[in-house]
Amino acid sequence: MLIYLSKKVAIPNGVKLKCLSWNSEQGWIACGGDNGLLKVLKLDGVARKDSKGATAASSAASNLSMNQTLEGHSGAVLVTCWNENYRKLTTSDQQGLIIVWMLHKGMWFEEMINNRNKSIVRDMQWTADGQKICIVYEDGAVIVGSVDGNRLWGKELDLQLALVEWSPDGRLILFCTVQGECHVHDNIGNPLTKLPLCVPEQPPGAIPIIGIDWYHGLEGYTDPNAPTLAVAFENGRLQLMRHEADEEPLLVNCGMRAARIAWNSNGTVLAVSGTLPPGTSDGKGDAKETPAVQFYSNQGKLPACQTSALLRTLRVPGSGIASLSWEGGGLRVALAVDSFIYFANVRPDYKWGYFNNTCVYAHVKADRSEQCVTFWDTGSNEKYCKYVQRLMGIRAAGDHCVLAARGEDAGQYVVVLCDAIGSPLETRYIDVEPRHITMTQARLRESRICCRTSSMTLLAVASEEWVWAWQYRSAPKGANAAADAGAASTLKPGKEWKFRIDDVAARRSSSMDTGPDLAASTAAVEDPIACLCASDTCLVLGRASGSVQHYSLPAMNLQAKYALRGKPQALALNCESTRMSVIDANGVLTLYDIDGNDNAAGGSGRLVADFERKDVWDMRWADDNPELLAVMEKAKMYIFRGTDPEEPVNSTGYLCTFTDLEIKAVSLEDIMRKPDAPEGDHLLHLETKSLRDLRAILADASLADSYQFVEEHAHPRLWKLLAEHALEKLDWATAEKAFVRVQDYYGIQFVKRLQLLDEREKQAAEVAVYFRRFDEAERIYDKLDRPDLAIQLRSKLGDWFKVEKLLQAGGGDDSQLTTAWNRIGDYYTDRQKWGKAAQYYAQAKNTEALVQCFYVLENWAGLEKLIATLPEGSPLLGVIGERFASVGICEHATTAFLRAGDVKAAIECCVVLNQWDRVVRLAEQQRSGHIEALLAKYANHLLDKGKQLQAIELYRRADHHSDAARLLSALTRDAAAAKASPQRVKKLYILAALEAEEFRKKTLSLQGSAGTTKSAAAATLEGLIQHDQATGLDRSLAGAWHGAEGWHLWLLAHRQLYAGNADAAMKTALRLHDYEDVLSSVDVASLVALTAFYSRHYQQCSQAFIRLESHPDLPAAKQEAFADLALNIFADREPEDPLGRAQACPLCRGPVQDWSSRCPTEGCEATFPVCVASGRSIISEDRVKCRTCKHLMILSELGTTQSCPLCHAALDENKQRTSHQKLSKSMR
């Protein structure tokens, strides 16, 4: 982090400033001073251009876009306060006058005025949402008002007030007194408690409070446990608290007399202004006090009265700092010093990294407690986000980046190795706090033993005293991928080291256990680690005292120690590890020559003389030249060749890479304004002076002069640029020499091939192709009337749309056009545009590709048409059949298989799709005899798995109705035995009966059209024999309807009983005696007794009880219970039925009850069917017969019902009616 003064604005007439406030949203600056001075200023940033014309935002230089003097105060303006949400400015002077200003048409005007005329205003603050303002007076008066000017409440406190602050949620108000106390009240003025203040070596209230600031949290929190409430005392002590009741605040000793404090816009840095005492180290031995601003981080565990959180100290000219305020975004600080406003630029230490064309950075979202880490692919502009809790740092190198975070347990930390899209590759849990992180990347080096070796990839993490290093696996990039992978495989991935900084030798461990050294080390080191860096050959650690320890890799042995001139803040090594650059705590850059051969007990690096740069905040060595160093000073970038600087370039970007004389930098300041939407302009491309000069020479001078310049400034990038320019000029000799110097074998071969061409125009076309100017090359071929060469060029490029256009214009032949159509179809196929792909495949007559397109498009009609167009036996027919089979279209699948001659596949398809009727037909047509065995095998498989219903459906589809009926009958018996639902049992009986009916129809029907009466009779006889054999083997085939009738009447009797029709229920229940083979006789007798009792047919009720009392299946206890119940019922009731009107038997004319199933007259054999609609016996009523189940029902009982009550089949409109006369005639 670097802070430096960038601009000074003078106040007219030398008026001394008293207060200053910067609007963080709109950028207005309000400053107040003596004699009623009140001004509103606004700065506009100036856009700068880099060497390639890319915009580089610079906050260093700004112009005033607004400078308005507000008149209204007569005394010195002491307080200014912005309401950013409502764009209001509130000011107060030494006479107690308060003015609220509003913006109208770009100018500020008075909106409200208030003057209490009793005391002066010491402080006033708006809430974070801008709804309320709290004004405190010196005499203890407090006024809270709303944004529209209404007074909400006011109180007179018995305190001498000095400062006021709202809590972020607006629920608490903190009042600071002149005596150094802080009182906590709620938002309506009720006192709650005192803020616990800890001032070492001083009694409470002895030191005045000069500032209090509570971070509003509107931009989120980088760490939920970081302090947000800051209280500053006049003696320079800071108390940082997490909340108002924090019992363990962080205490910091600033070492100066403090005056003002302020958090930046995201609450990560606290600025403290004041004066350094004379003779201090920060004051550099000055004989008088020095105004200064110190910047502290909110991170880290601070022991009491330490300054380890200090980031920077900014010394300011003048007699004292009256006020300070942050700009929105935290990139600038405004300081009111005497009659001037100083602006200081801030270069924050962002958590970021750059690797593999990916910029990774962390930012905070207000609605989430985790930090959002964004992986931005600068090439494709794609973004990948992941959220990390307790993130501490980010580093990147090569093809990987590392995210370091605190673990869930105390003392545990997590290091995650990620790729370019944020996917975690490896994770390590360590016990070393990652305060400092460095990484190296895999590189290819020349070796005496083998021509190409890979350097190690190292991750090093350091706390104040401990170092943990890990050699992780990474394959280097190179021309020979196989050799690179082989080199990487020779390493030993997973090697880890951990050692204490004061240990002489490093300790390697495979597991990160605590170890005896760590357990024994409880005292903090006196000389902690301040920074570290690493290369492929060494690890360098910088300590707070200015000493540097040099460790060799991969042995991790302490090889040398160097002494620096001050505390280092950042270290960097050049690509050969022979020179080290150091940025110290004051932003001063120095260079040291190192070779690692100094004595380990002492010694020093050799300081490069006559080289020192100030206000440096970033640096990066070139990856391919040990002499080149890029340095960021303030708002400029300098490139040093050795110690000689080149002409600076205006830029505020953070350095990413430095290779091939080109620097990539990223404008993190602009990215952080909209972190969710980074733009390509945020990545800056900067060139060195030699590269810029060569471009100018190539544009203005001859190739000879350019060659001489490159000779003097030799670099592969310059030779490459010269070779390319020579190709443009068709100067093959110069191009070949340049390619030789850059060791570009393919370039040399390209030049030789160009020299063999017979026409200069062809050479120019090939050069245009080399520079990827394909349209230009095509135009040259067109002028030469060589469309074949243009077609060849576009074919090599894969631009098949252009190829098609050229071919249709008259070049090439039909085979080339077919190839182009196929390639265009492949283009659309790769992009999942199957419709367009099908069009081009159809033009190319590529049936195989069409099959795939139609299948994906679900164009079954088009796929069906292909079956007819293909010749019989074509392998594609089998593919089409498989496609149809995969989606269950059995008909087209079997057609395709049969045309392909694969009968077996057609049958298997039908089997898989459960189309057994089609299987049987195919078997009969193709005379395949293994279908029955396959059917039986599959059915047994289903039965073994307990899938009876699937087996029944299988038999039904295969027209094996008898087997289906048997399985249904068995399932029905099991359901009845298990006391299943009567409705389910009835349905199963009906299904079994329907299958039996289908079997009867099939067996009794004539097989084909009989030619003679004799043959028809023989076929009918054969069907009767088969039916009798089947029903004889399994009686369930003949009695299925009987069981269905019984359960139907059982359900009907219950419905009638619950409907209150006990008489009809009794008549239905009495018919159940005929079905005691499928129903429980105990249940039937119980139902008869119940219904007869409710219908007052006590004779029938008595007979039912007699059966129950003597039923052999009932235990004695049950029989006695039924006997007792019968005794209670018939104690006062006679066992007689009520007199009813009997009907006449159609045969003997004898009396018949309507529940009788046969005539009671002796000698009469008349039987009466049951009505499945009412349960009554059908004696002489008109009845309807169901054509499906052949059961009768009384016509008058049907009502409006249009379906059979038993089987639920639809009844015909012309219902089959049978009168009692026809019935009598049939009975006779």
PDB file of C-alpha atoms in Angstrom, residues 939-1133:
ATOM      1  CA  ALA A 939     -42.873 -64.294 -17.415  1.00  0.00           C
ATOM      2  CA  ASN A 940     -41.110 -66.512 -14.861  1.00  0.00           C
ATOM      3  CA  HIS A 941     -38.493 -63.818 -14.429  1.00  0.00           C
ATOM      4  CA  LEU A 942     -41.197 -61.294 -13.602  1.00  0.00           C
ATOM      5  CA  LEU A 943     -42.927 -63.683 -11.231  1.00  0.00           C
ATOM      6  CA  ASP A 944     -39.680 -64.418  -9.407  1.00  0.00           C
ATOM      7  CA  LYS A 945     -39.301 -60.697  -8.769  1.00  0.00           C
ATOM      8  CA  GLY A 946     -42.856 -60.454  -7.480  1.00  0.00           C
ATOM      9  CA  LYS A 947     -44.112 -58.485 -10.485  1.00  0.00           C
ATOM     10  CA  GLN A 948     -47.355 -60.386 -11.014  1.00  0.00           C
ATOM     11  CA  LEU A 949     -49.152 -57.485 -12.704  1.00  0.00           C
ATOM     12  CA  GLN A 950     -46.334 -57.064 -15.234  1.00  0.00           C
ATOM     13  CA  ALA A 951     -46.465 -60.789 -15.984  1.00  0.00           C
ATOM     14  CA  ILE A 952     -50.236 -60.604 -16.483  1.00  0.00           C
ATOM     15  CA  GLU A 953     -49.818 -57.662 -18.866  1.00  0.00           C
ATOM     16  CA  LEU A 954     -47.148 -59.652 -20.716  1.00  0.00           C
ATOM     17  CA  TYR A 955     -49.507 -62.574 -21.263  1.00  0.00           C
ATOM     18  CA  ARG A 956     -52.317 -60.244 -22.311  1.00  0.00           C
ATOM     19  CA  ARG A 957     -50.176 -58.568 -24.980  1.00  0.00           C
ATOM     20  CA  ALA A 958     -49.085 -62.010 -26.251  1.00  0.00           C
ATOM     21  CA  ASP A 959     -52.772 -63.182 -26.472  1.00  0.00           C
ATOM     22  CA  HIS A 960     -52.128 -65.862 -23.822  1.00  0.00           C
ATOM     23  CA  HIS A 961     -55.418 -65.126 -22.118  1.00  0.00           C
ATOM     24  CA  SER A 962     -55.625 -68.423 -20.253  1.00  0.00           C
ATOM     25  CA  ASP A 963     -52.263 -67.829 -18.549  1.00  0.00           C
ATOM     26  CA  ALA A 964     -53.303 -64.278 -17.730  1.00  0.00           C
ATOM     27  CA  ALA A 965     -56.587 -65.511 -16.265  1.00  0.00           C
ATOM     28  CA  ARG A 966     -54.801 -68.102 -14.118  1.00  0.00           C
ATOM     29  CA  LEU A 967     -52.403 -65.516 -12.731  1.00  0.00           C
ATOM     30  CA  LEU A 968     -55.288 -63.131 -12.046  1.00  0.00           C
ATOM     31  CA  SER A 969     -57.227 -65.868 -10.267  1.00  0.00           C
ATOM     32  CA  ALA A 970     -54.243 -66.703  -8.094  1.00  0.00           C
ATOM     33  CA  LEU A 971     -53.734 -63.011  -7.351  1.00  0.00           C
ATOM     34  CA  THR A 972     -57.424 -62.722  -6.461  1.00  0.00           C
ATOM     35  CA  ARG A 973     -57.252 -65.597  -4.019  1.00  0.00           C
ATOM     36  CA  ASP A 974     -54.188 -64.105  -2.366  1.00  0.00           C
ATOM     37  CA  ALA A 975     -55.889 -60.729  -2.057  1.00  0.00           C
ATOM     38  CA  ALA A 976     -59.018 -62.254  -0.524  1.00  0.00           C
ATOM     39  CA  ALA A 977     -56.968 -64.303   1.949  1.00  0.00           C
ATOM     40  CA  ALA A 978     -54.997 -61.187   2.923  1.00  0.00           C
ATOM     41  CA  LYS A 979     -58.253 -59.319   3.674  1.00  0.00           C
ATOM     42  CA  ALA A 980     -57.533 -56.803   0.934  1.00  0.00           C
ATOM     43  CA  SER A 981     -59.989 -54.162  -0.124  1.00  0.00           C
ATOM     44  CA  PRO A 982     -63.235 -55.790  -1.413  1.00  0.00           C
ATOM     45  CA  GLN A 983     -63.215 -53.337  -4.287  1.00  0.00           C
ATOM     46  CA  ARG A 984     -59.767 -54.583  -5.358  1.00  0.00           C
ATOM     47  CA  VAL A 985     -60.802 -58.236  -5.028  1.00  0.00           C
ATOM     48  CA  LYS A 986     -63.876 -57.598  -7.185  1.00  0.00           C
ATOM     49  CA  LYS A 987     -61.779 -55.865  -9.853  1.00  0.00           C
ATOM     50  CA  LEU A 988     -59.310 -58.716  -9.945  1.00  0.00           C
ATOM     51  CA  TYR A 989     -62.161 -61.213 -10.354  1.00  0.00           C
ATOM     52  CA  ILE A 990     -63.595 -59.172 -13.205  1.00  0.00           C
ATOM     53  CA  LEU A 991     -60.222 -58.965 -14.944  1.00  0.00           C
ATOM     54  CA  ALA A 992     -59.785 -62.721 -14.601  1.00  0.00           C
ATOM     55  CA  ALA A 993     -63.274 -63.280 -15.969  1.00  0.00           C
ATOM     56  CA  LEU A 994     -62.669 -61.000 -18.929  1.00  0.00           C
ATOM     57  CA  GLU A 995     -59.446 -62.835 -19.758  1.00  0.00           C
ATOM     58  CA  ALA A 996     -61.318 -66.128 -19.505  1.00  0.00           C
ATOM     59  CA  GLU A 997     -63.933 -64.745 -21.898  1.00  0.00           C
ATOM     60  CA  GLU A 998     -61.207 -63.775 -24.356  1.00  0.00           C
ATOM     61  CA  PHE A 999     -59.763 -67.269 -24.079  1.00  0.00           C
ATOM     62  CA  ARG A1000     -63.193 -68.793 -24.704  1.00  0.00           C
ATOM     63  CA  LYS A1001     -63.786 -66.641 -27.753  1.00  0.00           C
ATOM     64  CA  LYS A1002     -60.363 -67.529 -29.147  1.00  0.00           C
ATOM     65  CA  THR A1003     -60.708 -71.266 -28.641  1.00  0.00           C
ATOM     66  CA  LEU A1004     -64.300 -71.535 -29.823  1.00  0.00           C
ATOM     67  CA  SER A1005     -63.853 -69.368 -32.923  1.00  0.00           C
ATOM     68  CA  LEU A1006     -63.257 -71.005 -36.304  1.00  0.00           C
ATOM     69  CA  GLN A1007     -59.630 -71.043 -37.372  1.00  0.00           C
ATOM     70  CA  GLY A1008     -59.720 -69.170 -40.655  1.00  0.00           C
ATOM     71  CA  SER A1009     -62.561 -69.379 -43.185  1.00  0.00           C
ATOM     72  CA  ALA A1010     -63.713 -73.004 -43.320  1.00  0.00           C
ATOM     73  CA  GLY A1011     -64.155 -74.261 -46.851  1.00  0.00           C
ATOM     74  CA  THR A1012     -66.883 -76.855 -46.119  1.00  0.00           C
ATOM     75  CA  THR A1013     -69.407 -77.584 -43.426  1.00  0.00           C
ATOM     76  CA  LYS A1014     -67.387 -80.614 -42.443  1.00  0.00           C
ATOM     77  CA  SER A1015     -64.255 -78.602 -41.837  1.00  0.00           C
ATOM     78  CA  ALA A1016     -66.176 -75.958 -39.863  1.00  0.00           C
ATOM     79  CA  ALA A1017     -67.665 -78.617 -37.618  1.00  0.00           C
ATOM     80  CA  ALA A1018     -64.238 -80.167 -37.084  1.00  0.00           C
ATOM     81  CA  ALA A1019     -62.753 -76.806 -36.146  1.00  0.00           C
ATOM     82  CA  THR A1020     -65.582 -76.074 -33.712  1.00  0.00           C
ATOM     83  CA  LEU A1021     -65.169 -79.522 -32.134  1.00  0.00           C
ATOM     84  CA  GLU A1022     -61.430 -78.960 -31.757  1.00  0.00           C
ATOM     85  CA  GLY A1023     -62.099 -75.575 -30.053  1.00  0.00           C
ATOM     86  CA  LEU A1024     -64.575 -77.180 -27.614  1.00  0.00           C
ATOM     87  CA  ILE A1025     -62.050 -79.882 -26.709  1.00  0.00           C
ATOM     88  CA  GLN A1026     -59.336 -77.239 -26.023  1.00  0.00           C
ATOM     89  CA  HIS A1027     -61.713 -75.131 -23.931  1.00  0.00           C
ATOM     90  CA  ASP A1028     -62.845 -78.118 -21.842  1.00  0.00           C
ATOM     91  CA  GLN A1029     -59.263 -79.198 -21.278  1.00  0.00           C
ATOM     92  CA  ALA A1030     -58.247 -75.700 -20.144  1.00  0.00           C
ATOM     93  CA  THR A1031     -61.205 -75.229 -17.826  1.00  0.00           C
ATOM     94  CA  GLY A1032     -60.789 -78.731 -16.465  1.00  0.00           C
ATOM     95  CA  LEU A1033     -57.171 -78.092 -15.497  1.00  0.00           C
ATOM     96  CA  ASP A1034     -58.002 -74.800 -13.752  1.00  0.00           C
ATOM     97  CA  ARG A1035     -61.544 -74.294 -12.493  1.00  0.00           C
ATOM     98  CA  SER A1036     -60.770 -70.614 -11.973  1.00  0.00           C
ATOM     99  CA  LEU A1037     -61.280 -70.051 -15.672  1.00  0.00           C
ATOM    100  CA  ALA A1038     -64.895 -71.193 -15.377  1.00  0.00           C
ATOM    101  CA  GLY A1039     -65.761 -69.607 -12.014  1.00  0.00           C
ATOM    102  CA  ALA A1040     -64.278 -66.137 -12.403  1.00  0.00           C
ATOM    103  CA  TRP A1041     -67.655 -64.476 -13.014  1.00  0.00           C
ATOM    104  CA  HIS A1042     -69.074 -66.346 -10.020  1.00  0.00           C
ATOM    105  CA  GLY A1043     -66.496 -64.771  -7.717  1.00  0.00           C
ATOM    106  CA  ALA A1044     -67.032 -61.372  -9.269  1.00  0.00           C
ATOM    107  CA  GLU A1045     -70.790 -61.680  -8.620  1.00  0.00           C
ATOM    108  CA  GLY A1046     -70.241 -62.597  -4.965  1.00  0.00           C
ATOM    109  CA  TRP A1047     -67.938 -59.682  -4.165  1.00  0.00           C
ATOM    110  CA  HIS A1048     -70.119 -57.309  -6.161  1.00  0.00           C
ATOM    111  CA  LEU A1049     -73.205 -58.278  -4.110  1.00  0.00           C
ATOM    112  CA  TRP A1050     -71.165 -58.023  -0.905  1.00  0.00           C
ATOM    113  CA  LEU A1051     -70.241 -54.420  -1.737  1.00  0.00           C
ATOM    114  CA  LEU A1052     -73.778 -53.664  -2.927  1.00  0.00           C
ATOM    115  CA  ALA A1053     -75.305 -54.897   0.353  1.00  0.00           C
ATOM    116  CA  HIS A1054     -73.003 -52.629   2.358  1.00  0.00           C
ATOM    117  CA  ARG A1055     -73.757 -49.603   0.190  1.00  0.00           C
ATOM    118  CA  GLN A1056     -77.496 -50.207   0.587  1.00  0.00           C
ATOM    119  CA  LEU A1057     -77.167 -50.631   4.346  1.00  0.00           C
ATOM    120  CA  TYR A1058     -75.155 -47.422   4.790  1.00  0.00           C
ATOM    121  CA  ALA A1059     -77.621 -45.616   2.545  1.00  0.00           C
ATOM    122  CA  GLY A1060     -80.431 -46.503   4.999  1.00  0.00           C
ATOM    123  CA  ASN A1061     -82.134 -49.054   2.718  1.00  0.00           C
ATOM    124  CA  ALA A1062     -81.978 -51.979   5.135  1.00  0.00           C
ATOM    125  CA  ASP A1063     -84.681 -53.998   3.334  1.00  0.00           C
ATOM    126  CA  ALA A1064     -82.809 -53.986   0.024  1.00  0.00           C
ATOM    127  CA  ALA A1065     -79.565 -54.717   1.864  1.00  0.00           C
ATOM    128  CA  MET A1066     -81.147 -57.799   3.489  1.00  0.00           C
ATOM    129  CA  LYS A1067     -82.415 -59.137   0.149  1.00  0.00           C
ATOM    130  CA  THR A1068     -78.950 -58.686  -1.378  1.00  0.00           C
ATOM    131  CA  ALA A1069     -77.281 -60.290   1.648  1.00  0.00           C
ATOM    132  CA  LEU A1070     -79.576 -63.357   1.467  1.00  0.00           C
ATOM    133  CA  ARG A1071     -78.343 -63.985  -2.103  1.00  0.00           C
ATOM    134  CA  LEU A1072     -74.804 -64.204  -0.741  1.00  0.00           C
ATOM    135  CA  HIS A1073     -75.529 -67.736   0.572  1.00  0.00           C
ATOM    136  CA  ASP A1074     -74.949 -68.906  -3.000  1.00  0.00           C
ATOM    137  CA  TYR A1075     -71.380 -67.496  -2.932  1.00  0.00           C
ATOM    138  CA  GLU A1076     -70.019 -68.958   0.289  1.00  0.00           C
ATOM    139  CA  ASP A1077     -67.369 -70.719  -1.790  1.00  0.00           C
ATOM    140  CA  VAL A1078     -65.710 -67.337  -2.431  1.00  0.00           C
ATOM    141  CA  LEU A1079     -66.923 -65.463   0.651  1.00  0.00           C
ATOM    142  CA  SER A1080     -66.583 -66.310   4.310  1.00  0.00           C
ATOM    143  CA  SER A1081     -69.755 -68.023   5.539  1.00  0.00           C
ATOM    144  CA  VAL A1082     -69.305 -66.346   8.921  1.00  0.00           C
ATOM    145  CA  ASP A1083     -69.160 -62.922   7.256  1.00  0.00           C
ATOM    146  CA  VAL A1084     -72.213 -63.739   5.125  1.00  0.00           C
ATOM    147  CA  ALA A1085     -74.261 -64.906   8.133  1.00  0.00           C
ATOM    148  CA  SER A1086     -73.175 -61.865  10.127  1.00  0.00           C
ATOM    149  CA  LEU A1087     -74.203 -59.514   7.317  1.00  0.00           C
ATOM    150  CA  VAL A1088     -77.586 -61.289   6.951  1.00  0.00           C
ATOM    151  CA  ALA A1089     -78.219 -61.056  10.702  1.00  0.00           C
ATOM    152  CA  LEU A1090     -77.336 -57.356  10.731  1.00  0.00           C
ATOM    153  CA  THR A1091     -79.416 -56.359   7.715  1.00  0.00           C
ATOM    154  CA  ALA A1092     -82.384 -58.553   8.791  1.00  0.00           C
ATOM    155  CA  PHE A1093     -82.354 -56.972  12.240  1.00  0.00           C
ATOM    156  CA  TYR A1094     -82.473 -53.443  10.840  1.00  0.00           C
ATOM    157  CA  SER A1095     -85.177 -54.393   8.307  1.00  0.00           C
ATOM    158  CA  ARG A1096     -87.237 -56.144  11.111  1.00  0.00           C
ATOM    159  CA  HIS A1097     -87.130 -59.562   9.365  1.00  0.00           C
ATOM    160  CA  TYR A1098     -86.499 -61.358  12.628  1.00  0.00           C
ATOM    161  CA  GLN A1099     -87.085 -64.836  11.158  1.00  0.00           C
ATOM    162  CA  GLN A1100     -84.173 -64.355   8.747  1.00  0.00           C
ATOM    163  CA  CYS A1101     -82.216 -62.772  11.583  1.00  0.00           C
ATOM    164  CA  SER A1102     -82.907 -65.774  13.835  1.00  0.00           C
ATOM    165  CA  GLN A1103     -81.830 -68.250  11.178  1.00  0.00           C
ATOM    166  CA  ALA A1104     -78.580 -66.329  10.701  1.00  0.00           C
ATOM    167  CA  PHE A1105     -77.848 -66.386  14.454  1.00  0.00           C
ATOM    168  CA  ILE A1106     -78.571 -70.125  14.547  1.00  0.00           C
ATOM    169  CA  ARG A1107     -75.885 -70.631  11.881  1.00  0.00           C
ATOM    170  CA  LEU A1108     -73.434 -68.458  13.769  1.00  0.00           C
ATOM    171  CA  GLU A1109     -74.054 -70.234  17.106  1.00  0.00           C
ATOM    172  CA  SER A1110     -73.318 -73.584  15.529  1.00  0.00           C
ATOM    173  CA  HIS A1111     -70.681 -72.622  12.988  1.00  0.00           C
ATOM    174  CA  PRO A1112     -67.781 -75.082  13.231  1.00  0.00           C
ATOM    175  CA  ASP A1113     -65.141 -72.462  12.259  1.00  0.00           C
ATOM    176  CA  LEU A1114     -65.953 -70.225  15.209  1.00  0.00           C
ATOM    177  CA  PRO A1115     -64.372 -70.760  18.625  1.00  0.00           C
ATOM    178  CA  ALA A1116     -66.600 -71.518  21.614  1.00  0.00           C
ATOM    179  CA  ALA A1117     -66.200 -68.016  23.023  1.00  0.00           C
ATOM    180  CA  LYS A1118     -67.453 -66.454  19.809  1.00  0.00           C
ATOM    181  CA  GLN A1119     -70.360 -68.876  19.649  1.00  0.00           C
ATOM    182  CA  GLU A1120     -71.375 -67.993  23.216  1.00  0.00           C
ATOM    183  CA  ALA A1121     -71.118 -64.280  22.385  1.00  0.00           C
ATOM    184  CA  PHE A1122     -73.446 -64.718  19.434  1.00  0.00           C
ATOM    185  CA  ALA A1123     -75.848 -66.733  21.634  1.00  0.00           C
ATOM    186  CA  ASP A1124     -75.919 -63.988  24.267  1.00  0.00           C
ATOM    187  CA  LEU A1125     -76.543 -61.363  21.574  1.00  0.00           C
ATOM    188  CA  ALA A1126     -79.374 -63.449  20.108  1.00  0.00           C
ATOM    189  CA  LEU A1127     -80.920 -63.836  23.557  1.00  0.00           C
ATOM    190  CA  ASN A1128     -80.906 -60.060  24.039  1.00  0.00           C
ATOM    191  CA  ILE A1129     -82.491 -59.505  20.635  1.00  0.00           C
ATOM    192  CA  PHE A1130     -85.228 -62.146  20.762  1.00  0.00           C
ATOM    193  CA  ALA A1131     -86.124 -61.764  24.419  1.00  0.00           C
ATOM    194  CA  ASP A1132     -88.862 -59.320  23.426  1.00  0.00           C
ATOM    195  CA  ARG A1133     -89.127 -59.990  19.672  1.00  0.00           C
TER     196      ARG A1133
END
